[in-house]
């Protein structure tokens, strides 16, 4: 069956360091992958999209990599700040409906 | 900040009541979705719509129904609420983007508690 795996343990890092979050998937042939941020009690907010034929995407302090051979995406936040503390969700979409399926998310806690 | 609204934000009701969760968007998006999310868990797609008069069931079996009479409005109805319906309900919309990408804009959610 199709599965999206994100680390269920919270990631704790110090302010200023780079946070790296992982999204692994099985039994998908994704057309694209997205990362969203979700704060407690609120809906997710879109951050970045990367297509199957792209290796890397950047936006300000954010960087996403996509390795379809390893079936893995890495999400990096450089120079992290306490305001970056949130849950980060990855979402995959395959051909057909192209509706994304969301992972459970990983909680990031940035300590001052 | 996305222009998508959900009401009510919080709702506590008794078993057996009929409820409607409202969702409206002002972005002119054709596609709209309803997700259910429990704390620390994945979003589960329960209904979606490609446009007016289009409704489809999602991956998660649900006892709810939806309608899409106007582009901007996508209400979700539970005919008879049960404690198992207690959850967070998130509405989203999207416009089909370049090369069929689907970036979703979410509302703030409705936290439903059924006693």
Tab-separated table of C-alpha atoms in Angstrom, chain A residues 35-104:
chain	number	residue	atom	x	y	z
A	35	UNK	CA	5.828	20.926	1.876
A	36	UNK	CA	3.349	22.717	4.139
A	37	UNK	CA	3.628	24.343	7.546
A	38	UNK	CA	0.913	23.840	10.149
A	39	UNK	CA	0.622	25.751	13.408
A	40	UNK	CA	-1.480	24.382	16.300
A	41	UNK	CA	-5.206	24.731	15.706
A	42	UNK	CA	-4.777	26.139	12.190
A	43	UNK	CA	-4.864	24.877	8.632
A	44	UNK	CA	-1.659	24.042	6.736
A	45	UNK	CA	0.086	26.750	4.734
A	46	UNK	CA	1.849	25.925	1.463
A	47	UNK	CA	5.624	26.479	1.398
A	48	UNK	CA	7.293	24.814	-1.590
A	49	UNK	CA	6.563	22.484	-4.504
A	50	UNK	CA	9.103	20.322	-6.332
A	51	UNK	CA	8.393	18.252	-9.441
A	52	UNK	CA	9.575	14.716	-10.177
A	53	UNK	CA	12.203	15.913	-12.633
A	54	UNK	CA	13.658	18.513	-10.248
A	55	UNK	CA	16.420	17.786	-7.752
A	56	UNK	CA	16.346	20.919	-5.636
A	57	UNK	CA	14.214	24.011	-4.988
A	58	UNK	CA	14.996	27.050	-2.868
A	59	UNK	CA	12.946	29.869	-1.406
A	60	UNK	CA	14.621	32.315	0.946
A	61	UNK	CA	15.827	30.215	3.937
A	62	UNK	CA	14.051	27.073	2.706
A	63	UNK	CA	15.478	24.324	0.535
A	64	UNK	CA	13.831	21.130	-0.671
A	65	UNK	CA	15.521	18.173	-2.339
A	66	UNK	CA	13.770	15.327	-4.106
A	67	UNK	CA	15.399	11.965	-4.816
A	68	UNK	CA	13.014	9.681	-6.692
A	69	UNK	CA	15.553	6.843	-6.591
A	70	UNK	CA	15.773	6.922	-2.797
A	71	UNK	CA	12.069	7.850	-2.634
A	72	UNK	CA	12.904	10.658	-0.274
A	73	UNK	CA	12.578	14.415	0.112
A	74	UNK	CA	14.595	16.523	2.522
A	75	UNK	CA	13.356	19.899	3.762
A	76	UNK	CA	15.953	22.312	5.147
A	77	UNK	CA	15.479	25.549	7.067
A	78	UNK	CA	18.738	27.473	7.385
A	79	UNK	CA	19.428	30.001	10.151
A	80	UNK	CA	16.411	28.687	12.021
A	81	UNK	CA	14.433	30.965	14.328
A	82	UNK	CA	11.979	30.253	17.181
A	83	UNK	CA	9.220	31.514	14.847
A	84	UNK	CA	9.949	28.523	12.601
A	85	UNK	CA	8.605	26.200	15.318
A	86	UNK	CA	5.638	24.359	13.820
A	87	UNK	CA	4.660	21.044	12.293
A	88	UNK	CA	5.843	20.503	8.726
A	89	UNK	CA	3.853	18.241	6.421
A	90	UNK	CA	4.929	16.710	3.154
A	91	UNK	CA	2.349	15.877	0.524
A	92	UNK	CA	2.660	13.749	-2.609
A	93	UNK	CA	0.542	13.803	-5.731
A	94	UNK	CA	0.498	11.184	-8.451
A	95	UNK	CA	-0.853	11.315	-11.968
A	96	UNK	CA	-4.584	10.972	-12.406
A	97	UNK	CA	-6.352	13.179	-9.901
A	98	UNK	CA	-3.142	15.000	-8.858
A	99	UNK	CA	-4.759	15.547	-5.455
A	100	UNK	CA	-1.983	15.523	-2.832
A	101	UNK	CA	-1.888	12.965	-0.017
A	102	UNK	CA	-0.464	14.300	3.232
A	103	UNK	CA	1.988	12.776	5.654
A	104	UNK	CA	1.559	12.989	9.415
